Amino acid sequence: HGATKVSLVGVGQAGLWAAAAKAIVGPAVDRTAIETAGFRFGSLTEFDDPQFLPGAVKYGDVPALLALCAPSEVFILGEKELPAVTKASWQSSGAIKSATLFSGEASAKANSIVQWLSK
């Protein structure tokens, strides 16, 4: 189709899917918007929960998944601050400015993603 850049957006429960996809495909996706809503796999109490991901807690939970997205440009929604391992990953790659944290109201979420993607 002649696309020169690919962006990936995952909001709601799809945010974790977007983070996992970005971690797997690496530089094939240029920019990724990921909504975590503060979710952690460690908070699950049932193994048959639809969000259950085997090994996720053992290997660092959502912060580690986000860390695997470095050094690409990522817009993260639902975190009050970058988790330590996530921040360390971007810092060590020299691309800490590539990780943007959304801090607005929930009603402005979609608009903020579109604005970020338009830059």
C-alpha positions as a printed NumPy array, in Angstrom:
array([[  0.   ,   0.   ,   0.   ],
       [  3.001,   2.283,   0.003],
       [  2.893,   3.031,   3.732],
       [  6.118,   4.535,   4.989],
       [  5.205,   4.536,   8.686],
       [  3.07 ,   2.263,  10.818],
       [  1.414,   3.331,  14.059],
       [ -0.32 ,   1.058,  16.545],
       [ -3.004,   2.127,  19.027],
       [ -4.325,  -0.045,  21.84 ],
       [ -6.893,   1.366,  24.259],
       [ -8.935,  -0.371,  26.931],
       [ -7.975,  -4.017,  27.308],
       [ -6.361,  -3.881,  23.865],
       [ -3.618,  -1.686,  25.334],
       [ -1.78 ,  -4.723,  26.656],
       [ -2.139,  -6.457,  23.285],
       [ -0.578,  -3.406,  21.632],
       [  2.311,  -3.428,  24.109],
       [  2.957,  -7.128,  23.468],
       [  2.692,  -6.668,  19.7  ],
       [  5.124,  -3.737,  19.745],
       [  7.562,  -5.713,  21.878],
       [  7.47 ,  -8.541,  19.326],
       [  7.629,  -6.57 ,  16.058],
       [ 10.144,  -3.981,  17.236],
       [ 11.008,  -1.355,  14.625],
       [  8.294,  -2.549,  12.2  ],
       [  5.94 ,  -0.239,  14.134],
       [  7.102,   3.37 ,  14.382],
       [  4.792,   4.816,  17.054],
       [  2.574,   3.08 ,  19.597],
       [ -0.136,   4.396,  21.907],
       [ -0.693,   2.036,  24.842],
       [ -3.357,   2.317,  27.519],
       [ -2.563,   0.276,  30.624],
       [ -5.239,   1.759,  32.929],
       [ -2.835,   0.919,  35.749],
       [ -3.482,  -2.795,  35.18 ],
       [ -1.024,  -5.359,  36.519],
       [ -1.166,  -9.072,  35.757],
       [ -0.279,  -9.658,  39.408],
       [ -3.72 ,  -8.368,  40.387],
       [ -5.478, -11.291,  38.706],
       [ -6.879, -13.945,  41.021],
       [ -8.073, -16.529,  38.474],
       [ -5.999, -18.337,  35.859],
       [ -8.965, -18.335,  33.452],
       [ -9.261, -14.542,  33.447],
       [ -9.318, -13.302,  29.827],
       [ -6.346, -11.036,  30.584],
       [ -4.206, -13.814,  32.056],
       [ -0.825, -14.108,  30.354],
       [  1.288, -17.039,  31.561],
       [  4.643, -15.895,  32.908],
       [  3.79 , -12.19 ,  32.815],
       [  4.232, -11.629,  36.55 ],
       [  7.363, -13.779,  36.735],
       [  9.025, -11.738,  34.   ],
       [  8.228,  -8.226,  35.214],
       [  4.503,  -7.69 ,  34.596],
       [  3.267,  -4.679,  32.592],
       [  6.331,  -2.481,  33.332],
       [  8.612,  -5.051,  31.685],
       [  6.284,  -5.324,  28.701],
       [  6.461,  -1.545,  28.3  ],
       [ 10.245,  -1.644,  28.703],
       [ 10.476,  -3.981,  25.721],
       [  8.957,  -1.236,  23.562],
       [ 12.015,   1.014,  23.978],
       [ 13.475,   2.966,  22.234],
       [ 10.501,   3.59 ,  19.927],
       [  8.094,   6.477,  20.317],
       [  5.388,   5.411,  22.757],
       [  2.422,   7.294,  24.231],
       [  1.433,   5.641,  27.519],
       [ -1.971,   6.185,  29.093],
       [ -3.034,   4.989,  32.529],
       [  0.244,   5.259,  34.42 ],
       [  0.878,   8.038,  36.954],
       [  4.593,   7.829,  36.177],
       [  6.843,   5.598,  34.153],
       [  7.524,   2.404,  36.12 ],
       [ 11.176,   2.161,  37.179],
       [ 12.125,  -0.701,  34.838],
       [ 10.342,   0.99 ,  31.936],
       [ 12.101,   4.29 ,  32.56 ],
       [ 15.477,   2.559,  32.937],
       [ 14.985,   0.817,  29.6  ],
       [ 14.365,   4.078,  27.75 ],
       [ 17.185,   5.847,  29.576],
       [ 19.684,   3.12 ,  28.763],
       [ 18.689,   3.27 ,  25.099],
       [ 19.22 ,   7.049,  25.123],
       [ 15.621,   7.676,  24.091],
       [ 13.857,   8.739,  27.297],
       [ 12.171,  11.583,  25.393],
       [ 10.503,   8.979,  23.143],
       [  8.271,   7.832,  26.015],
       [  5.365,  10.233,  26.535],
       [  3.018,   9.885,  29.482],
       [ -0.61 ,  11.025,  29.14 ],
       [ -1.715,  13.022,  32.157],
       [ -5.054,  14.481,  31.061],
       [ -8.675,  13.719,  31.788],
       [-10.172,  10.444,  30.551],
       [-12.535,  12.383,  28.286],
       [ -9.516,  13.826,  26.44 ],
       [ -7.844,  10.447,  25.891],
       [ -8.873,   9.854,  22.27 ],
       [ -8.166,  13.436,  21.245],
       [ -4.728,  13.3  ,  22.873],
       [ -3.829,  10.102,  21.034],
       [ -4.815,  11.623,  17.682],
       [ -2.82 ,  14.794,  18.432],
       [  0.228,  12.759,  19.445],
       [  0.015,  10.626,  16.313],
       [ -0.32 ,  13.756,  14.163],
       [  3.013,  15.216,  15.307]])
